[in-house]
Amino acid sequence: MVIYGVYIVSKSGGLIFNYDHNVPKSETEKTFSYPLDIKLKYENKKVIVEFGQRDGIHIGHVVYAINGIPVTERKLPDKRDVFEVLENKDNYPINIKFGRPKMTTNERIFLASMFYPLFAIASQLSPEPKSSGIEILEADTFKLHCFQTLTGVKMMVVAEPNQAGIDILLKRIYEIYADYALKNPFYSLDMPIRCELFEINLKTVLEQVEKSGISNI
Amino acid sequence: MSRASTRFDTKKVNSELVTLTYGSLVAQMVKDIEHLDDVNKQLDRIGYNMGIRLVEDFLAKTSSGRCLDLKDTADKIQSAIRMYVGVQPNVANWSAAGDEFSFVFDTNPLIELVELSEDLKTLRYCNIICGAIRGALEMVQLDVQSWLVQDQLKGDSNTEIRVKFIRKLGDAIPAGEE
C-alpha cells in the first residue's frame, strides 16, 4: 500500500490541509566535463532539464545545486547566473545535483483550487442528472481519490493506481478530521488545519494502512 | 456501519459529568451577563457553534446520506441526540404542512440536577440544544428555526423543542450534491 499524499479542501475551495507521505526521493549528483551534454532551460523560476535523459537524470528534473552550492531560481548565492557558470569552460569539471521539482505551498494551493472547478464541471457534464463530481482521477503513475462530505469538504488521497479500498481510508480521514480538527475549540472552520493531534493521528492511520493493509483501520 | 458504532461506544462518559459541566457554564454566564435574554442568546450561539462542528462528527460516524424530506431529517436528528445526549426524544406534533415538528424529551440529562429559582424564570436553560440543531442543519444546507416550547424546569411535564423548516439553502449546496 503506497499513499503519496493527503489533501483536504474546504467548502469554499481553499486548501486547508496537505500532507506528503512516502514520496519517492530521487536526487542524483553527477560530475560533468565540458561541454555539458544535457540541455537545460529556465522555466517557472527553475532551471530544468529540457533534453538528454541519462543516469537517473530525467527530463523535467531541476538543478538543485552546483558543486554543492544550492541554486535559487537561476542564481547561485554569490549572484552568478547558473547558465553563465555552465557555459564557462574554466569551471569544469563541475558537479551538478538534479532532482524532482518540489512543489511550493503556493503551487499546492493553486492546484487544489484548480481541482475545485474541475469537480464542479464534472458534475455538470454528466449525461445523467444528479451526478456527483470527480470521485477518482486516474493517471498512469497515480490515482487521486476524492470524497466530498455532505457539508462540502473534500478529502483527497493520492495513491498508487492499483490500490483498492481507499474509500475506507477516506472515511477514516473524515472521522479524524471531525474528531481532532473540529473538536479543537481553537480551530476555526475553513481555516488551514494546524492541529498537531490531527496530524499525529493521520500519520498513525497512514502508517497502519501501509503496514497491515486497509482492513485494520 | 458496525465498525463505526463499536468505536463510538468506547467513548461514553457519565452523563452527570456533562450535566455538571453544563450547569457550571450556565451559572457562570448568569453571573457574568446582566440580562437573562442575553444569556439565552449566548447559549443559543454556543449551541450553534457546537452544531456546525458536531454535524461532521455525526456524518463521519454514521455515514448517513443527504435527507430528502423533513421526516428523514427528524429521524436523523433524533438518532444524533441519542448519540450525543444519551436520551432519545420522541418526534411529535407534526404541522399539517409537514414543515414543523417537535422533539419531546421525557427525561433530559441536562436538567437532571437543576432547579430554577424565581428570578431565573425567563432563562431558557436548554437553549443550547436549539442552537446545536440549527447549526448542524445549516451545515447540510437546511435553514431551520428551533425554540423551546415546553420546559420541565418551568413546571411543564416534558421538554419540547420545536423545529421549523424555513428553506433549503440551494446556492450553498456543494457541486455534485444536488
mmCIF file of C-alpha atoms in Angstrom:
data_model
loop_
_atom_site.group_PDB
_atom_site.id
_atom_site.type_symbol
_atom_site.label_atom_id
_atom_site.label_comp_id
_atom_site.label_asym_id
_atom_site.label_seq_id
_atom_site.Cartn_x
_atom_site.Cartn_y
_atom_site.Cartn_z
ATOM 1 C CA MET A 1 0.000 0.000 0.000
ATOM 2 C CA VAL A 2 1.591 3.213 -1.117
ATOM 3 C CA ILE A 3 -0.032 6.554 -0.394
ATOM 4 C CA TYR A 4 1.639 9.621 -1.825
ATOM 5 C CA GLY A 5 -0.303 12.354 -0.131
ATOM 6 C CA VAL A 6 -3.429 13.592 1.581
ATOM 7 C CA TYR A 7 -5.191 16.860 0.781
ATOM 8 C CA ILE A 8 -8.227 18.484 2.349
ATOM 9 C CA VAL A 9 -10.054 21.252 0.502
ATOM 10 C CA SER A 10 -12.588 23.408 2.297
ATOM 11 C CA LYS A 11 -16.130 24.093 1.211
ATOM 12 C CA SER A 12 -15.041 27.343 -0.415
ATOM 13 C CA GLY A 13 -12.287 25.626 -2.403
ATOM 14 C CA GLY A 14 -9.213 26.560 -0.403
ATOM 15 C CA LEU A 15 -6.561 24.053 0.551
ATOM 16 C CA ILE A 16 -6.802 23.688 4.324
ATOM 17 C CA PHE A 17 -4.501 20.730 4.792
ATOM 18 C CA ASN A 18 -1.914 18.805 2.888
ATOM 19 C CA TYR A 19 0.440 16.086 3.896
ATOM 20 C CA ASP A 20 3.167 14.450 1.836
ATOM 21 C CA HIS A 21 3.574 10.818 2.582
ATOM 22 C CA ASN A 22 6.155 8.479 1.180
ATOM 23 C CA VAL A 23 7.222 10.482 -1.834
ATOM 24 C CA PRO A 24 10.000 8.584 -3.575
ATOM 25 C CA LYS A 25 13.096 10.653 -3.232
ATOM 26 C CA SER A 26 15.141 10.990 -6.358
ATOM 27 C CA GLU A 27 18.196 13.119 -6.232
ATOM 28 C CA THR A 28 21.120 12.486 -8.499
ATOM 29 C CA GLU A 29 24.509 14.024 -8.268
ATOM 30 C CA LYS A 30 26.952 13.780 -11.147
ATOM 31 C CA THR A 31 30.217 15.292 -12.269
ATOM 32 C CA PHE A 32 30.291 16.656 -15.808
ATOM 33 C CA SER A 33 33.132 17.603 -18.080
ATOM 34 C CA TYR A 34 32.994 20.311 -20.770
ATOM 35 C CA PRO A 35 30.815 20.629 -22.821
ATOM 36 C CA LEU A 36 27.670 19.815 -20.883
ATOM 37 C CA ASP A 37 25.721 17.105 -22.693
ATOM 38 C CA ILE A 38 22.377 17.946 -21.110
ATOM 39 C CA LYS A 39 20.157 20.732 -22.401
ATOM 40 C CA LEU A 40 18.850 22.973 -19.669
ATOM 41 C CA LYS A 41 16.261 25.704 -19.798
ATOM 42 C CA TYR A 42 14.856 28.269 -17.427
ATOM 43 C CA GLU A 43 11.170 27.910 -16.789
ATOM 44 C CA ASN A 44 8.835 28.851 -13.929
ATOM 45 C CA LYS A 45 11.735 30.200 -11.919
ATOM 46 C CA LYS A 46 13.557 26.883 -12.097
ATOM 47 C CA VAL A 47 16.423 25.539 -14.167
ATOM 48 C CA ILE A 48 15.038 22.318 -15.612
ATOM 49 C CA VAL A 49 16.346 19.523 -17.826
ATOM 50 C CA GLU A 50 14.870 20.019 -21.261
ATOM 51 C CA PHE A 51 16.525 17.180 -23.173
ATOM 52 C CA GLY A 52 19.074 14.442 -22.629
ATOM 53 C CA GLN A 53 17.878 11.897 -20.120
ATOM 54 C CA ARG A 54 20.504 9.620 -18.604
ATOM 55 C CA ASP A 55 21.944 8.108 -15.408
ATOM 56 C CA GLY A 56 18.875 8.806 -13.306
ATOM 57 C CA ILE A 57 18.576 12.359 -14.543
ATOM 58 C CA HIS A 58 15.154 12.702 -16.067
ATOM 59 C CA ILE A 59 13.588 15.306 -18.282
ATOM 60 C CA GLY A 60 11.790 17.738 -16.011
ATOM 61 C CA HIS A 61 14.270 17.447 -13.137
ATOM 62 C CA VAL A 62 15.550 20.699 -11.716
ATOM 63 C CA VAL A 63 19.060 21.770 -10.822
ATOM 64 C CA TYR A 64 19.309 21.779 -7.029
ATOM 65 C CA ALA A 65 22.947 22.619 -6.570
ATOM 66 C CA ILE A 66 26.212 23.212 -8.420
ATOM 67 C CA ASN A 67 29.392 21.968 -6.748
ATOM 68 C CA GLY A 68 27.364 21.594 -3.594
ATOM 69 C CA ILE A 69 26.185 25.219 -3.637
ATOM 70 C CA PRO A 70 22.395 25.468 -3.703
ATOM 71 C CA VAL A 71 20.717 27.202 -6.621
ATOM 72 C CA THR A 72 17.816 29.564 -6.022
ATOM 73 C CA GLU A 73 15.794 30.332 -9.138
ATOM 74 C CA ARG A 74 18.635 30.709 -11.682
ATOM 75 C CA LYS A 75 21.255 32.233 -9.432
ATOM 76 C CA LEU A 76 23.941 30.970 -7.107
ATOM 77 C CA PRO A 77 24.230 32.635 -3.687
ATOM 78 C CA ASP A 78 27.092 34.847 -4.980
ATOM 79 C CA LYS A 79 24.761 36.281 -7.693
ATOM 80 C CA ARG A 80 26.353 34.322 -10.532
ATOM 81 C CA ASP A 81 23.930 33.121 -13.175
ATOM 82 C CA VAL A 82 23.694 29.339 -13.493
ATOM 83 C CA PHE A 83 23.813 29.396 -17.290
ATOM 84 C CA GLU A 84 26.894 31.630 -17.359
ATOM 85 C CA VAL A 85 28.644 29.310 -14.916
ATOM 86 C CA LEU A 86 27.795 26.280 -17.019
ATOM 87 C CA GLU A 87 28.966 27.916 -20.238
ATOM 88 C CA ASN A 88 32.367 28.821 -18.836
ATOM 89 C CA LYS A 89 34.878 26.125 -19.707
ATOM 90 C CA ASP A 90 37.120 27.071 -16.759
ATOM 91 C CA ASN A 91 34.520 25.867 -14.270
ATOM 92 C CA TYR A 92 34.747 22.252 -15.435
ATOM 93 C CA PRO A 93 34.758 19.516 -14.235
ATOM 94 C CA ILE A 94 31.586 20.528 -12.485
ATOM 95 C CA ASN A 95 29.306 18.678 -10.131
ATOM 96 C CA ILE A 96 25.567 19.185 -10.567
ATOM 97 C CA LYS A 97 22.797 17.870 -8.354
ATOM 98 C CA PHE A 98 19.453 17.156 -10.003
ATOM 99 C CA GLY A 99 16.143 16.191 -8.507
ATOM 100 C CA ARG A 100 12.396 16.222 -8.963
ATOM 101 C CA PRO A 101 10.953 19.707 -8.682
ATOM 102 C CA LYS A 102 9.417 20.269 -5.247
ATOM 103 C CA MET A 103 6.007 21.825 -5.124
ATOM 104 C CA THR A 104 5.867 25.013 -3.150
ATOM 105 C CA THR A 105 2.982 25.744 -0.808
ATOM 106 C CA ASN A 106 1.687 28.340 -3.244
ATOM 107 C CA GLU A 107 1.675 25.836 -6.091
ATOM 108 C CA ARG A 108 -0.203 23.347 -3.936
ATOM 109 C CA ILE A 109 -2.829 25.930 -3.041
ATOM 110 C CA PHE A 110 -3.112 26.797 -6.719
ATOM 111 C CA LEU A 111 -3.558 23.152 -7.741
ATOM 112 C CA ALA A 112 -6.099 22.493 -5.020
ATOM 113 C CA SER A 113 -8.192 25.422 -6.111
ATOM 114 C CA MET A 114 -7.910 24.164 -9.712
ATOM 115 C CA PHE A 115 -9.457 20.862 -8.725
ATOM 116 C CA TYR A 116 -12.490 22.616 -7.289
ATOM 117 C CA PRO A 117 -13.969 23.851 -10.612
ATOM 118 C CA LEU A 118 -12.989 20.585 -12.331
ATOM 119 C CA PHE A 119 -15.043 18.732 -9.770
ATOM 120 C CA ALA A 120 -17.995 21.040 -10.372
ATOM 121 C CA ILE A 121 -17.677 20.825 -14.167
ATOM 122 C CA ALA A 122 -17.649 17.033 -13.999
ATOM 123 C CA SER A 123 -20.986 17.012 -12.218
ATOM 124 C CA GLN A 124 -22.469 19.356 -14.811
ATOM 125 C CA LEU A 125 -21.048 17.491 -17.797
ATOM 126 C CA SER A 126 -22.754 14.341 -16.710
ATOM 127 C CA PRO A 127 -25.344 12.880 -19.089
ATOM 128 C CA GLU A 128 -27.375 11.731 -16.094
ATOM 129 C CA PRO A 129 -28.995 14.218 -13.738
ATOM 130 C CA LYS A 130 -27.834 14.465 -10.145
ATOM 131 C CA SER A 131 -24.320 13.275 -10.759
ATOM 132 C CA SER A 132 -21.555 13.565 -8.230
ATOM 133 C CA GLY A 133 -18.307 15.305 -9.053
ATOM 134 C CA ILE A 134 -14.996 13.554 -9.741
ATOM 135 C CA GLU A 135 -14.505 10.663 -7.360
ATOM 136 C CA ILE A 136 -11.491 9.022 -8.933
ATOM 137 C CA LEU A 137 -8.976 10.586 -11.266
ATOM 138 C CA GLU A 138 -6.648 8.072 -12.791
ATOM 139 C CA ALA A 139 -3.225 8.539 -14.335
ATOM 140 C CA ASP A 140 -0.517 6.044 -15.174
ATOM 141 C CA THR A 141 1.540 6.764 -12.085
ATOM 142 C CA PHE A 142 -1.116 7.611 -9.507
ATOM 143 C CA LYS A 143 -4.811 7.639 -8.722
ATOM 144 C CA LEU A 144 -6.476 10.559 -6.998
ATOM 145 C CA HIS A 145 -9.423 9.555 -4.837
ATOM 146 C CA CYS A 146 -11.796 12.290 -3.769
ATOM 147 C CA PHE A 147 -14.584 12.092 -1.214
ATOM 148 C CA GLN A 148 -16.879 15.045 -0.710
ATOM 149 C CA THR A 149 -18.756 15.212 2.564
ATOM 150 C CA LEU A 150 -22.355 16.404 2.776
ATOM 151 C CA THR A 151 -21.084 19.696 4.132
ATOM 152 C CA GLY A 152 -18.871 20.233 1.082
ATOM 153 C CA VAL A 153 -15.427 19.462 2.456
ATOM 154 C CA LYS A 154 -13.313 17.398 0.081
ATOM 155 C CA MET A 155 -10.902 14.758 1.316
ATOM 156 C CA MET A 156 -8.384 13.678 -1.291
ATOM 157 C CA VAL A 157 -5.862 10.878 -1.273
ATOM 158 C CA VAL A 158 -3.225 10.412 -3.946
ATOM 159 C CA ALA A 159 -2.180 6.779 -4.053
ATOM 160 C CA GLU A 160 -0.673 4.108 -6.283
ATOM 161 C CA PRO A 161 -3.003 3.290 -9.190
ATOM 162 C CA ASN A 162 -3.664 -0.317 -8.191
ATOM 163 C CA GLN A 163 -4.611 0.475 -4.613
ATOM 164 C CA ALA A 164 -8.039 -0.789 -3.519
ATOM 165 C CA GLY A 165 -10.052 0.239 -0.506
ATOM 166 C CA ILE A 166 -9.051 3.888 -0.479
ATOM 167 C CA ASP A 167 -12.692 4.860 0.081
ATOM 168 C CA ILE A 168 -12.492 3.304 3.553
ATOM 169 C CA LEU A 169 -9.331 5.275 4.234
ATOM 170 C CA LEU A 170 -11.083 8.482 3.110
ATOM 171 C CA LYS A 171 -13.933 7.850 5.554
ATOM 172 C CA ARG A 172 -11.397 7.243 8.285
ATOM 173 C CA ILE A 173 -9.646 10.529 7.464
ATOM 174 C CA TYR A 174 -13.038 12.225 7.681
ATOM 175 C CA GLU A 175 -13.523 10.772 11.158
ATOM 176 C CA ILE A 176 -10.110 12.032 12.212
ATOM 177 C CA TYR A 177 -10.970 15.450 10.798
ATOM 178 C CA ALA A 178 -14.247 15.506 12.734
ATOM 179 C CA ASP A 179 -12.525 14.375 15.911
ATOM 180 C CA TYR A 180 -9.238 16.191 16.050
ATOM 181 C CA ALA A 181 -9.722 19.289 13.922
ATOM 182 C CA LEU A 182 -13.349 20.229 14.520
ATOM 183 C CA LYS A 183 -13.489 19.356 18.201
ATOM 184 C CA ASN A 184 -10.472 21.535 18.817
ATOM 185 C CA PRO A 185 -12.043 24.737 20.145
ATOM 186 C CA PHE A 186 -9.154 26.814 18.800
ATOM 187 C CA TYR A 187 -9.624 25.667 15.233
ATOM 188 C CA SER A 188 -11.847 27.940 13.183
ATOM 189 C CA LEU A 189 -13.793 26.463 10.306
ATOM 190 C CA ASP A 190 -12.490 26.865 6.764
ATOM 191 C CA MET A 191 -9.046 27.884 8.021
ATOM 192 C CA PRO A 192 -5.889 25.851 7.427
ATOM 193 C CA ILE A 193 -5.679 22.954 9.875
ATOM 194 C CA ARG A 194 -2.746 23.446 12.190
ATOM 195 C CA CYS A 195 -3.650 20.916 14.823
ATOM 196 C CA GLU A 196 -0.862 18.667 15.986
ATOM 197 C CA LEU A 197 -3.168 15.920 17.226
ATOM 198 C CA PHE A 198 -4.856 15.776 13.849
ATOM 199 C CA GLU A 199 -1.570 15.313 12.087
ATOM 200 C CA ILE A 200 -0.318 12.703 14.560
ATOM 201 C CA ASN A 201 -3.465 10.630 14.232
ATOM 202 C CA LEU A 202 -3.491 10.944 10.467
ATOM 203 C CA LYS A 203 0.100 9.747 10.298
ATOM 204 C CA THR A 204 -0.701 6.819 12.576
ATOM 205 C CA VAL A 205 -3.531 5.709 10.324
ATOM 206 C CA LEU A 206 -1.425 6.074 7.181
ATOM 207 C CA GLU A 207 1.334 4.015 8.767
ATOM 208 C CA GLN A 208 -1.119 1.340 9.832
ATOM 209 C CA VAL A 209 -2.522 1.195 6.342
ATOM 210 C CA GLU A 210 0.964 0.936 4.945
ATOM 211 C CA LYS A 211 1.996 -1.868 7.266
ATOM 212 C CA SER A 212 -1.044 -4.030 7.685
ATOM 213 C CA GLY A 213 -3.420 -3.074 4.919
ATOM 214 C CA ILE A 214 -6.692 -1.232 4.767
ATOM 215 C CA SER A 215 -8.827 -3.748 6.642
ATOM 216 C CA ASN A 216 -7.406 -2.939 10.069
ATOM 217 C CA ILE A 217 -8.280 0.735 10.411
ATOM 218 C CA MET B 1 -21.722 0.512 9.787
ATOM 219 C CA SER B 2 -20.901 -1.775 12.665
ATOM 220 C CA ARG B 3 -17.284 -0.734 12.697
ATOM 221 C CA ALA B 4 -18.117 2.903 13.387
ATOM 222 C CA SER B 5 -20.673 2.145 16.070
ATOM 223 C CA THR B 6 -18.316 -0.032 18.072
ATOM 224 C CA ARG B 7 -15.766 2.738 18.038
ATOM 225 C CA PHE B 8 -18.336 5.216 19.288
ATOM 226 C CA ASP B 9 -19.399 3.037 22.207
ATOM 227 C CA THR B 10 -15.952 3.183 23.707
ATOM 228 C CA LYS B 11 -16.113 6.915 24.309
ATOM 229 C CA LYS B 12 -19.093 7.088 26.658
ATOM 230 C CA VAL B 13 -18.866 9.303 29.713
ATOM 231 C CA ASN B 14 -21.085 9.623 32.750
ATOM 232 C CA SER B 15 -23.991 11.942 31.971
ATOM 233 C CA GLU B 16 -23.646 13.646 35.346
ATOM 234 C CA LEU B 17 -20.286 14.983 34.270
ATOM 235 C CA VAL B 18 -21.971 16.645 31.308
ATOM 236 C CA THR B 19 -24.830 17.897 33.486
ATOM 237 C CA LEU B 20 -22.449 19.466 35.982
ATOM 238 C CA THR B 21 -20.145 20.979 33.350
ATOM 239 C CA TYR B 22 -23.054 22.493 31.507
ATOM 240 C CA GLY B 23 -24.546 23.678 34.780
ATOM 241 C CA SER B 24 -21.388 25.488 35.785
ATOM 242 C CA LEU B 25 -21.232 27.107 32.332
ATOM 243 C CA VAL B 26 -24.782 28.424 32.618
ATOM 244 C CA ALA B 27 -24.298 29.513 36.233
ATOM 245 C CA GLN B 28 -21.187 31.443 35.266
ATOM 246 C CA MET B 29 -22.999 33.083 32.365
ATOM 247 C CA VAL B 30 -25.907 34.120 34.585
ATOM 248 C CA LYS B 31 -23.359 35.680 36.925
ATOM 249 C CA ASP B 32 -21.441 37.432 34.152
ATOM 250 C CA ILE B 33 -24.256 38.645 31.926
ATOM 251 C CA GLU B 34 -26.759 41.109 33.230
ATOM 252 C CA HIS B 35 -29.864 40.262 31.254
ATOM 253 C CA LEU B 36 -31.238 36.756 31.074
ATOM 254 C CA ASP B 37 -32.270 37.407 27.482
ATOM 255 C CA ASP B 38 -28.617 37.845 26.602
ATOM 256 C CA VAL B 39 -27.780 34.608 28.388
ATOM 257 C CA ASN B 40 -30.411 32.860 26.291
ATOM 258 C CA LYS B 41 -28.913 34.341 23.164
ATOM 259 C CA GLN B 42 -25.395 33.332 24.132
ATOM 260 C CA LEU B 43 -26.483 29.775 24.924
ATOM 261 C CA ASP B 44 -28.089 29.586 21.520
ATOM 262 C CA ARG B 45 -24.916 30.882 19.920
ATOM 263 C CA ILE B 46 -22.706 28.392 21.757
ATOM 264 C CA GLY B 47 -25.062 25.653 20.643
ATOM 265 C CA TYR B 48 -24.899 26.872 17.070
ATOM 266 C CA ASN B 49 -21.115 26.791 17.075
ATOM 267 C CA MET B 50 -21.157 23.306 18.538
ATOM 268 C CA GLY B 51 -23.691 22.195 15.952
ATOM 269 C CA ILE B 52 -21.656 23.275 12.942
ATOM 270 C CA ARG B 53 -18.766 21.139 14.182
ATOM 271 C CA LEU B 54 -20.714 18.234 15.616
ATOM 272 C CA VAL B 55 -22.547 17.596 12.364
ATOM 273 C CA GLU B 56 -19.305 16.446 10.749
ATOM 274 C CA ASP B 57 -18.733 14.059 13.614
ATOM 275 C CA PHE B 58 -22.222 12.660 13.183
ATOM 276 C CA LEU B 59 -21.812 12.267 9.420
ATOM 277 C CA ALA B 60 -18.377 10.702 9.774
ATOM 278 C CA LYS B 61 -19.517 8.196 12.369
ATOM 279 C CA THR B 62 -22.829 7.182 10.869
ATOM 280 C CA SER B 63 -22.055 7.740 7.168
ATOM 281 C CA SER B 64 -25.658 8.764 6.595
ATOM 282 C CA GLY B 65 -26.705 10.367 3.336
ATOM 283 C CA ARG B 66 -28.491 13.564 2.442
ATOM 284 C CA CYS B 67 -32.057 13.983 3.718
ATOM 285 C CA LEU B 68 -34.795 14.007 1.123
ATOM 286 C CA ASP B 69 -37.623 15.176 3.363
ATOM 287 C CA LEU B 70 -38.130 16.629 6.819
ATOM 288 C CA LYS B 71 -39.260 13.281 8.283
ATOM 289 C CA ASP B 72 -35.888 11.896 7.325
ATOM 290 C CA THR B 73 -34.208 14.893 8.937
ATOM 291 C CA ALA B 74 -36.214 14.437 12.120
ATOM 292 C CA ASP B 75 -35.186 10.771 12.348
ATOM 293 C CA LYS B 76 -31.553 11.626 11.879
ATOM 294 C CA ILE B 77 -31.560 14.383 14.484
ATOM 295 C CA GLN B 78 -33.340 12.002 16.816
ATOM 296 C CA SER B 79 -30.560 9.469 16.483
ATOM 297 C CA ALA B 80 -27.945 12.220 16.765
ATOM 298 C CA ILE B 81 -29.488 13.375 20.047
ATOM 299 C CA ARG B 82 -29.367 9.804 21.258
ATOM 300 C CA MET B 83 -25.695 9.689 20.346
ATOM 301 C CA TYR B 84 -24.686 12.935 21.992
ATOM 302 C CA VAL B 85 -27.151 13.459 24.844
ATOM 303 C CA GLY B 86 -27.853 9.843 25.664
ATOM 304 C CA VAL B 87 -31.641 10.005 25.564
ATOM 305 C CA GLN B 88 -33.970 9.508 22.663
ATOM 306 C CA PRO B 89 -36.624 12.215 22.287
ATOM 307 C CA ASN B 90 -39.933 11.456 20.600
ATOM 308 C CA VAL B 91 -40.728 13.154 17.347
ATOM 309 C CA ALA B 92 -44.256 14.523 17.634
ATOM 310 C CA ASN B 93 -46.715 17.313 16.830
ATOM 311 C CA TRP B 94 -46.202 17.498 13.078
ATOM 312 C CA SER B 95 -47.793 20.522 11.495
ATOM 313 C CA ALA B 96 -50.302 19.929 8.717
ATOM 314 C CA ALA B 97 -47.906 21.230 6.094
ATOM 315 C CA GLY B 98 -45.215 18.879 7.367
ATOM 316 C CA ASP B 99 -42.732 21.688 7.838
ATOM 317 C CA GLU B 100 -42.745 21.806 11.641
ATOM 318 C CA PHE B 101 -42.292 19.201 14.322
ATOM 319 C CA SER B 102 -41.241 18.808 17.928
ATOM 320 C CA PHE B 103 -38.758 16.766 19.859
ATOM 321 C CA VAL B 104 -40.323 15.770 23.160
ATOM 322 C CA PHE B 105 -37.934 14.743 25.928
ATOM 323 C CA ASP B 106 -39.387 12.742 28.813
ATOM 324 C CA THR B 107 -36.078 12.928 30.571
ATOM 325 C CA ASN B 108 -33.304 15.307 29.792
ATOM 326 C CA PRO B 109 -29.896 14.720 31.328
ATOM 327 C CA LEU B 110 -29.007 18.397 31.003
ATOM 328 C CA ILE B 111 -31.558 19.359 33.653
ATOM 329 C CA GLU B 112 -31.328 16.263 35.831
ATOM 330 C CA LEU B 113 -29.961 18.053 38.910
ATOM 331 C CA VAL B 114 -31.298 21.519 38.157
ATOM 332 C CA GLU B 115 -33.998 23.713 39.610
ATOM 333 C CA LEU B 116 -34.572 27.337 38.710
ATOM 334 C CA SER B 117 -35.138 29.992 41.343
ATOM 335 C CA GLU B 118 -37.925 32.548 40.936
ATOM 336 C CA ASP B 119 -35.709 35.239 39.429
ATOM 337 C CA LEU B 120 -34.480 32.902 36.673
ATOM 338 C CA LYS B 121 -37.888 32.155 35.210
ATOM 339 C CA THR B 122 -37.071 33.650 31.843
ATOM 340 C CA LEU B 123 -33.856 31.643 31.479
ATOM 341 C CA ARG B 124 -34.121 29.106 28.691
ATOM 342 C CA TYR B 125 -31.766 26.590 30.189
ATOM 343 C CA CYS B 126 -31.755 24.087 27.318
ATOM 344 C CA ASN B 127 -31.324 26.672 24.575
ATOM 345 C CA ILE B 128 -28.002 25.108 23.662
ATOM 346 C CA ILE B 129 -29.810 22.154 22.054
ATOM 347 C CA CYS B 130 -31.911 24.508 19.886
ATOM 348 C CA GLY B 131 -28.743 26.235 18.730
ATOM 349 C CA ALA B 132 -26.993 22.952 18.020
ATOM 350 C CA ILE B 133 -29.879 21.722 15.862
ATOM 351 C CA ARG B 134 -29.914 24.973 13.888
ATOM 352 C CA GLY B 135 -26.130 24.996 13.402
ATOM 353 C CA ALA B 136 -25.931 21.361 12.384
ATOM 354 C CA LEU B 137 -28.724 21.671 9.831
ATOM 355 C CA GLU B 138 -27.253 24.830 8.379
ATOM 356 C CA MET B 139 -24.092 22.903 7.518
ATOM 357 C CA VAL B 140 -26.142 20.456 5.473
ATOM 358 C CA GLN B 141 -27.882 23.362 3.736
ATOM 359 C CA LEU B 142 -31.162 23.386 5.668
ATOM 360 C CA ASP B 143 -32.295 26.641 7.209
ATOM 361 C CA VAL B 144 -34.458 25.989 10.265
ATOM 362 C CA GLN B 145 -35.730 27.774 13.330
ATOM 363 C CA SER B 146 -35.759 25.960 16.620
ATOM 364 C CA TRP B 147 -37.008 27.018 20.016
ATOM 365 C CA LEU B 148 -38.212 25.696 23.368
ATOM 366 C CA VAL B 149 -41.981 25.464 23.772
ATOM 367 C CA GLN B 150 -42.202 23.404 26.933
ATOM 368 C CA ASP B 151 -39.657 23.244 29.689
ATOM 369 C CA GLN B 152 -39.652 20.844 32.616
ATOM 370 C CA LEU B 153 -37.796 23.467 34.601
ATOM 371 C CA LYS B 154 -40.831 25.746 34.265
ATOM 372 C CA GLY B 155 -43.221 23.069 35.527
ATOM 373 C CA ASP B 156 -44.205 21.519 32.191
ATOM 374 C CA SER B 157 -44.412 17.746 32.046
ATOM 375 C CA ASN B 158 -41.955 17.425 29.156
ATOM 376 C CA THR B 159 -39.223 19.389 27.495
ATOM 377 C CA GLU B 160 -40.337 20.164 23.970
ATOM 378 C CA ILE B 161 -38.151 21.649 21.255
ATOM 379 C CA ARG B 162 -39.930 22.873 18.157
ATOM 380 C CA VAL B 163 -38.172 22.805 14.792
ATOM 381 C CA LYS B 164 -39.500 24.780 11.831
ATOM 382 C CA PHE B 165 -38.213 24.354 8.329
ATOM 383 C CA ILE B 166 -37.574 27.732 6.652
ATOM 384 C CA ARG B 167 -35.915 26.887 3.358
ATOM 385 C CA LYS B 168 -33.247 24.872 1.663
ATOM 386 C CA LEU B 169 -30.054 26.862 1.177
ATOM 387 C CA GLY B 170 -29.875 25.962 -2.506
ATOM 388 C CA ASP B 171 -26.946 28.118 -3.512
ATOM 389 C CA ALA B 172 -24.821 26.683 -0.722
ATOM 390 C CA ILE B 173 -25.183 23.088 -1.846
ATOM 391 C CA PRO B 174 -21.756 21.820 -2.882
ATOM 392 C CA ALA B 175 -21.258 20.886 -6.519
ATOM 393 C CA GLY B 176 -22.183 17.354 -7.355
ATOM 394 C CA GLU B 177 -24.560 17.095 -4.427
ATOM 395 C CA GLU B 178 -27.826 18.465 -5.804
#
